[in-house]
mmCIF file of C-alpha atoms and ligand atoms in Angstrom:
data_model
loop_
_atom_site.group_PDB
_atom_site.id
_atom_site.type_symbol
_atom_site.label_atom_id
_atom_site.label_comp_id
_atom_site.label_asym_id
_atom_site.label_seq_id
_atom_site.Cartn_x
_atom_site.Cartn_y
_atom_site.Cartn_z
ATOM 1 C CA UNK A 56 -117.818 -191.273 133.307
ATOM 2 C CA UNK A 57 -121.594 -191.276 132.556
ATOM 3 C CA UNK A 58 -122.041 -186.988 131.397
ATOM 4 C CA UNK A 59 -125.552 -185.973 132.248
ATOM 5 C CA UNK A 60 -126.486 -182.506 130.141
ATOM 6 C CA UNK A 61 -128.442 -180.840 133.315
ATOM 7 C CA UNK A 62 -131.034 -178.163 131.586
ATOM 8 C CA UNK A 63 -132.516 -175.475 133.159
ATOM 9 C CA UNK A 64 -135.548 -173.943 131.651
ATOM 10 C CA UNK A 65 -135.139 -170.154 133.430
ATOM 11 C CA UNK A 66 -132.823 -168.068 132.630
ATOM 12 C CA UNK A 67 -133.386 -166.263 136.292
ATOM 13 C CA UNK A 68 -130.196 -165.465 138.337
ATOM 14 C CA UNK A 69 -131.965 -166.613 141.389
ATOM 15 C CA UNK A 70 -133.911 -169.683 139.638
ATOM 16 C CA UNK A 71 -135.173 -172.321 141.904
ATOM 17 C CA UNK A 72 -135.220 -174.783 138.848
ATOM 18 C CA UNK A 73 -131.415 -173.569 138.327
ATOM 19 C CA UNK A 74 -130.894 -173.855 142.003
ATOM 20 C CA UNK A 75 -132.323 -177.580 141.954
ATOM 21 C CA UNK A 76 -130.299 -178.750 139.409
ATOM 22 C CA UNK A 77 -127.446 -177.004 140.977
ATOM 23 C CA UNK A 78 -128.040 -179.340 144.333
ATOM 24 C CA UNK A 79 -128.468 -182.504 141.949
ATOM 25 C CA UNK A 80 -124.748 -181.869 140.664
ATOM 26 C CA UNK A 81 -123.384 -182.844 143.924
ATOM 27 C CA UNK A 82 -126.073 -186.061 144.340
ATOM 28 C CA UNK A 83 -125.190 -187.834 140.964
ATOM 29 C CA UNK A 84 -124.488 -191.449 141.432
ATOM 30 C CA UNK A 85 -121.048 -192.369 141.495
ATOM 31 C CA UNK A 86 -119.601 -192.513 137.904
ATOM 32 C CA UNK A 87 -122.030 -189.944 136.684
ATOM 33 C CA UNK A 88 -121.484 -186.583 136.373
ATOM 34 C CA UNK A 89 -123.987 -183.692 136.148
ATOM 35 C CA UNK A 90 -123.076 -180.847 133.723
ATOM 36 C CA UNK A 91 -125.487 -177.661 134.171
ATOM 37 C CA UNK A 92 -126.151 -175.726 131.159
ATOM 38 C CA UNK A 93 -128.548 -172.527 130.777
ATOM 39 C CA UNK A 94 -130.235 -171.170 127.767
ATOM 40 C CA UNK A 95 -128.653 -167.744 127.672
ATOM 41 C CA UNK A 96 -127.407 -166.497 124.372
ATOM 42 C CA UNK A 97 -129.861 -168.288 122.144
ATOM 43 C CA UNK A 98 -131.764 -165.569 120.552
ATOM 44 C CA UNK A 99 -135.776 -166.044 118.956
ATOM 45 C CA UNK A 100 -135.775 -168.125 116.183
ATOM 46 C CA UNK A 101 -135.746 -166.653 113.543
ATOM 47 C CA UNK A 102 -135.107 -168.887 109.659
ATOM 48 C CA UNK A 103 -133.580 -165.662 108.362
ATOM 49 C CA UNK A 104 -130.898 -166.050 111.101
ATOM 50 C CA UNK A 105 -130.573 -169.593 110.625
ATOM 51 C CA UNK A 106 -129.935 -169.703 106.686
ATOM 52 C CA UNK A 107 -126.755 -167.561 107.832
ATOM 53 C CA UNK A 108 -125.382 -170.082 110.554
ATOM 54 C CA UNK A 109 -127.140 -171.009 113.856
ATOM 55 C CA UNK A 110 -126.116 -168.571 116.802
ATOM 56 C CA UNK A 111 -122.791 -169.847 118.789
ATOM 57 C CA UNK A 112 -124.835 -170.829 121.785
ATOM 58 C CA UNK A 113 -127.057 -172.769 120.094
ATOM 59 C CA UNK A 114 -124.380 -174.607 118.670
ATOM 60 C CA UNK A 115 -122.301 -174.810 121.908
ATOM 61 C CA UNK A 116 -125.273 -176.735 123.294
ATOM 62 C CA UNK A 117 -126.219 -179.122 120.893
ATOM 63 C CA UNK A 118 -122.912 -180.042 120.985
ATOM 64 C CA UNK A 119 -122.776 -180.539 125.138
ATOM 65 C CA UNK A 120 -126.269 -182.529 124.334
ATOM 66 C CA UNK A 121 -124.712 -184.772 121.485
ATOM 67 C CA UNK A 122 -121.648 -185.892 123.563
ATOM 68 C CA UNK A 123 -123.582 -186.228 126.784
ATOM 69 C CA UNK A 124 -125.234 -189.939 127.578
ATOM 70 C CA UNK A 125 -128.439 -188.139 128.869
ATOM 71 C CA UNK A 126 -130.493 -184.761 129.075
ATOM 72 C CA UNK A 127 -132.235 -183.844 132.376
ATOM 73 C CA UNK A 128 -134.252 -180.650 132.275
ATOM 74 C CA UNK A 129 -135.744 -178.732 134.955
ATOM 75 C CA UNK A 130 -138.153 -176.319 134.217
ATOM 76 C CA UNK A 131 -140.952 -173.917 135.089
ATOM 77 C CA UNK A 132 -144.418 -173.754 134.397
ATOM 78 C CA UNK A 133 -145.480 -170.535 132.723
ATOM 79 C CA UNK A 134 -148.599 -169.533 132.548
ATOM 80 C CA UNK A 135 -149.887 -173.652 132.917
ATOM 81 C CA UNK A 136 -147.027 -174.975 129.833
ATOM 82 C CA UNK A 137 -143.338 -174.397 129.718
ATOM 83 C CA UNK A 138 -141.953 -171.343 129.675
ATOM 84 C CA UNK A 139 -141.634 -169.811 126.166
ATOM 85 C CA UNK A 140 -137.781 -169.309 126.689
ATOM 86 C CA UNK A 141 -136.925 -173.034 126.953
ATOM 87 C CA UNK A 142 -139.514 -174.215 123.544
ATOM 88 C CA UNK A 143 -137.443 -171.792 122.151
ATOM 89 C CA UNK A 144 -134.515 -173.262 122.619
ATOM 90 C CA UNK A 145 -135.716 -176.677 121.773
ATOM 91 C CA UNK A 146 -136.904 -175.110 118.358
ATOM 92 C CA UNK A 147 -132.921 -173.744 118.325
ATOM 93 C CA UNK A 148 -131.728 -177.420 119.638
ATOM 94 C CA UNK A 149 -134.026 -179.329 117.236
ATOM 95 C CA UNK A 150 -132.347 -178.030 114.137
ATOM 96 C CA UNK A 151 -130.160 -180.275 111.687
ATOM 97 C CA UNK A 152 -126.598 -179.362 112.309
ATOM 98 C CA UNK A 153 -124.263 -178.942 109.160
ATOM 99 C CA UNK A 154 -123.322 -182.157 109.870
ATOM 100 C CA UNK A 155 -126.769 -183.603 109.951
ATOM 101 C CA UNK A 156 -126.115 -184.495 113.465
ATOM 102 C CA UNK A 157 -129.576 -185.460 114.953
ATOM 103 C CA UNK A 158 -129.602 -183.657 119.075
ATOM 104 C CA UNK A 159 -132.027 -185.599 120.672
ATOM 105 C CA UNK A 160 -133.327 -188.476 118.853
ATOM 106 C CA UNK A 161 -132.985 -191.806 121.365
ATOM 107 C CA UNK A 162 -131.397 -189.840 123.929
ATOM 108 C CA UNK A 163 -132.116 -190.992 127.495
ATOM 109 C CA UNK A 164 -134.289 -188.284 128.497
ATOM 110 C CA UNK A 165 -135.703 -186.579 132.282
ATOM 111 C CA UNK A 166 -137.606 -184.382 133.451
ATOM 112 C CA UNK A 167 -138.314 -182.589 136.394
ATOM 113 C CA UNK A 168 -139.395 -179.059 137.464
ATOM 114 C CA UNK A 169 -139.853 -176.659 140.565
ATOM 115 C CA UNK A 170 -142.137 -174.219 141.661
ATOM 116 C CA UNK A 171 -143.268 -171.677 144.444
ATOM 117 C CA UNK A 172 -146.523 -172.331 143.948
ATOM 118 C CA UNK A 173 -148.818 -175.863 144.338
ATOM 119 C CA UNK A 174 -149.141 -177.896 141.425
ATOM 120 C CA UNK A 175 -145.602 -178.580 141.366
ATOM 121 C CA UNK A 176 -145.435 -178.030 137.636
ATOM 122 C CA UNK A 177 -147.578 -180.702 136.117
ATOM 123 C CA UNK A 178 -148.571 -178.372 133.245
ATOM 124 C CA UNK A 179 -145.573 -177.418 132.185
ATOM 125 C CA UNK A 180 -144.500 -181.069 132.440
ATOM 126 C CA UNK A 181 -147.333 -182.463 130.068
ATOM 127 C CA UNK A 182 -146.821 -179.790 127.747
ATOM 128 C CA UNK A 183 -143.467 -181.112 127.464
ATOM 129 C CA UNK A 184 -143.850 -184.430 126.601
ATOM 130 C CA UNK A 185 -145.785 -183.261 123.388
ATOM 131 C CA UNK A 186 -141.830 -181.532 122.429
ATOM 132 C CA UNK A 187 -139.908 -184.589 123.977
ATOM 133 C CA UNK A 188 -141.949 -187.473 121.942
ATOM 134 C CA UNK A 189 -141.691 -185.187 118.528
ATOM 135 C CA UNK A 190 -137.804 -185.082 119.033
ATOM 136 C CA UNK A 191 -138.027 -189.145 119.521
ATOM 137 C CA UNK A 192 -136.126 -189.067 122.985
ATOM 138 C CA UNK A 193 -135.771 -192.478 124.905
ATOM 139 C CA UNK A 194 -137.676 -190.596 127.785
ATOM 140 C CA UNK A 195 -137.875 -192.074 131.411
ATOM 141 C CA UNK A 196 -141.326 -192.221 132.837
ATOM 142 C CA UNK A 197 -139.640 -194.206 135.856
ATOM 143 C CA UNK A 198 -139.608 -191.158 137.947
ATOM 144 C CA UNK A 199 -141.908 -188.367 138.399
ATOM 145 C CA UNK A 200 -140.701 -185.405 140.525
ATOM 146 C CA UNK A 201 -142.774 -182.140 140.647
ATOM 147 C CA UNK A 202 -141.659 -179.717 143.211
ATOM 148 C CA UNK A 203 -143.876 -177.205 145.063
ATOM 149 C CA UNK A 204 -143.254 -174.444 148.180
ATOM 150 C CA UNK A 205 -139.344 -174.611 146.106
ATOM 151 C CA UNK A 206 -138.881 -171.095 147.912
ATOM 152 C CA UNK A 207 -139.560 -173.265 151.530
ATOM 153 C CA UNK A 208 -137.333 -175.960 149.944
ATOM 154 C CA UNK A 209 -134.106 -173.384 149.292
ATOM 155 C CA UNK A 210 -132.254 -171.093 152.101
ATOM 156 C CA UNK A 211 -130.807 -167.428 150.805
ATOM 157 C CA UNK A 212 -128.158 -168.483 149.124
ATOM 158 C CA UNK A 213 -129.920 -171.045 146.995
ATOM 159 C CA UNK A 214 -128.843 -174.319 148.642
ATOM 160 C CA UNK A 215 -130.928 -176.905 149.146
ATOM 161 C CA UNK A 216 -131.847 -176.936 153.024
ATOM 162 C CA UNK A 217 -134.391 -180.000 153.014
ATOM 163 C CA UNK A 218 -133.174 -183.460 153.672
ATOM 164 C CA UNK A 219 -136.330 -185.245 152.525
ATOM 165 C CA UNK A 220 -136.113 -183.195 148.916
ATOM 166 C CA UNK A 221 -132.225 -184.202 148.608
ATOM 167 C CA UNK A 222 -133.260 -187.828 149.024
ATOM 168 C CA UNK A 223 -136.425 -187.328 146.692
ATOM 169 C CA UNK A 224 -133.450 -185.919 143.816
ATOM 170 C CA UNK A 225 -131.265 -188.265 144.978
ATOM 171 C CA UNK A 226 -133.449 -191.421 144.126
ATOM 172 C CA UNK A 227 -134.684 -189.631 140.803
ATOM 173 C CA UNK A 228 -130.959 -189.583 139.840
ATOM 174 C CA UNK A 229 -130.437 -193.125 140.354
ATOM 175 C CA UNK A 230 -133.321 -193.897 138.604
ATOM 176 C CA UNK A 231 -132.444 -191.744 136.019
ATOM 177 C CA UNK A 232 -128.846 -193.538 135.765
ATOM 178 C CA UNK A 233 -130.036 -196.607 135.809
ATOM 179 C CA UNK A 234 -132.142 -196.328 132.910
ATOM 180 C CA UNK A 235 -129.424 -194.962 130.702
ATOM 181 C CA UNK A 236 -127.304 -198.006 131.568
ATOM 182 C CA UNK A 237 -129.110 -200.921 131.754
ATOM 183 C CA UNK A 238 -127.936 -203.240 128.917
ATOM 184 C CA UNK A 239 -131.029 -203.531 127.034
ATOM 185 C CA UNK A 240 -131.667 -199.621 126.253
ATOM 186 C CA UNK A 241 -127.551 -199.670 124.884
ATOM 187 C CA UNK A 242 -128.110 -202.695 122.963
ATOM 188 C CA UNK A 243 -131.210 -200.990 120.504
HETATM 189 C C1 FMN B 326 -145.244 -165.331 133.163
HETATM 190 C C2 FMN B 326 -145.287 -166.213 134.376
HETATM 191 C C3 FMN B 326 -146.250 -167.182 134.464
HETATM 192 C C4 FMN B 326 -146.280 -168.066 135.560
HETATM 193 N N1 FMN B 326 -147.185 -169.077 135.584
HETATM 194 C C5 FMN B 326 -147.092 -170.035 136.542
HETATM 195 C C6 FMN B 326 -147.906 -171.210 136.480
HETATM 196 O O1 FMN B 326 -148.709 -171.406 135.596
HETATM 197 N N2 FMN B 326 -147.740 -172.147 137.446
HETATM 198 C C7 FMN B 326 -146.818 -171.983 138.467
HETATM 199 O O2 FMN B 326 -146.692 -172.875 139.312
HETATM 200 N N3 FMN B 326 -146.045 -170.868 138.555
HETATM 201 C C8 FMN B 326 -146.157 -169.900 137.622
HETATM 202 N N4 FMN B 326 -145.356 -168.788 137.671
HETATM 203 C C9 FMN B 326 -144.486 -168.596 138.817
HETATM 204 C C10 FMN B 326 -143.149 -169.325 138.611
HETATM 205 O O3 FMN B 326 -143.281 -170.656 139.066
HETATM 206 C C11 FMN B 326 -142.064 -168.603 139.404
HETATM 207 O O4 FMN B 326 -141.831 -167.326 138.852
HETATM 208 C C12 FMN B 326 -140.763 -169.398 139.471
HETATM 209 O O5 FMN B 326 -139.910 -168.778 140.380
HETATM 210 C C13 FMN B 326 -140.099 -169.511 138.110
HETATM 211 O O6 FMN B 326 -139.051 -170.435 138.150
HETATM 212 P P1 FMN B 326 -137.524 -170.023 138.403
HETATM 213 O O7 FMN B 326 -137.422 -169.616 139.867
HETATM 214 O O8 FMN B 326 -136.740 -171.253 138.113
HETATM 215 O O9 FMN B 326 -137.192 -168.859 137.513
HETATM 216 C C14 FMN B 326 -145.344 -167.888 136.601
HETATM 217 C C15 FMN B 326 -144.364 -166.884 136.492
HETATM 218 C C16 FMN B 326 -144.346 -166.070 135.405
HETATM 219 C C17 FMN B 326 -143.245 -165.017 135.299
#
C-alpha cells in the first residue's frame, strides 16, 4: 500500500483545506492510501526547547512523514504567503532527528490549497516552493490545483458537494500517484 502523509496547513475545526483533504481520503487511487495529519501540538520554535528534546508532536510527525511514500499539503494563504502556523511546523519538521534521519529530502512532494476567496491560493503556493526546494523534496509540478469559492464547494457538514471539484482532486491524485511510482523517480 502506497501511504500518502495528507497535510493540512489550518489548524481550524471547520477548515476547508482540512475538509478537502478529508474528501481526497476517500478518492485515492486504488493501492494508495491517504493518511490526514494536522499540526496541532507543535508549539513555536523555540532552540531552547529543542536542545531539551523536540516536542512529541513534532516527533510523531516526522515520523508519519519518514515512513510515508509521499507528502501532500493543503494549505491557506495568509495574508498573500502561507500561513505562519504551517512554516512553523516545517521549521519543527525540518530538524535533524537524533537519528539524523533527514524528513523531507527526495520525498515525492504536492501541493494544493483552498480558499473562500478568488485567487485560489497562488501566494501562499509560491511562497511555498521557496520552503519545499530548501528541504530538497522531489516536488510534482504535474498538477496545479488552486481552489476558490471552497465555502460554495463544501455543504454544512464539510463534505464535498461538487462533482466537477471531486474529479478535479481526483485526477490530481492520480497524477500525484503516478509520479511517486513511475520506475525512473524509484530508481535515483
Ligand atoms: C490572517 C488571515 C489572513 C488571510 N489572508 C488571506 C489571503 O491573503 N488570501 C486569501 O485567499 N484568503 C485569506 N484569508 C482568508 C482565508 O482563506 C480563510 O480564513 C480560510 O477559511 C482559511 O482556511 P481554512 O478554512 O482551511 O482554515 C485570510 C485569513 C486570515 C485569518
Amino acid at each position: 500500500m502506497l501511504k500518502i502523509v495528507a497535510l493540512s496547513g489550518s489548524l481550524r475545526q471547520a477548515s476547508y483545506n482540512t475538509a478537502i483533504l478529508r474528501a481526497m481520503s476517500t478518492l485515492a487511487p486504488e493501492g494508495s492510501q491517504l493518511d490526514l495529519h494536522t499540526l496541532h501540538g507543535i508549539p513555536l520554535y523555540d532552540g531552547d526547547m529543542e536542545e531539551q528534546g523536540a516536542p512529541e508532536a513534532v516527533r510523531t510527525l516526522q515520523q508519519a512523514i519518514q515512513a510515508a511514500d509521499a507528502l501532500l499539503i493543503c494549505t491557506p494563504e495568509y495574508n498573500n504567503s502561507m500561513p505562519g502556523v504551517l512554516k512553523n511546523g516545517l521549521d519543527w519538521l525540518s530538524r535533524p532527528q537524533a537519528e539524523g534521519k533527514k524528513t523531507f529530502a527526495g520525498k515525492p512532494t504536492a501541493l494544493l490549497g483552498a480558499t473562500p476567496g478568488g485567487f485560489g491560493t497562488v501566494q501562499s503556493q509560491d511562497a511555498m516552493l521557496s520552503v519545499l526546494r530548501a528541504f530538497a523534496v522531489d516536488f510534482w509540478f504535474g498538477g496545479r490545483l488552486m481552489l476558490s469559492k471552497v465555502n460554495t464547494l463544501l455543504a454544512a457538514d464539510g463534505s464535498l458537494q461538487d462533482e466537477a471539484t471531486r474529479e478535479q482532486l481526483r485526477g490530481f491524485l492520480q497524477g500525484f500517484v503516478q509520479h511517486v511510482t513511475k520506475p525512473q523517480r524509484k530508481e535515483s
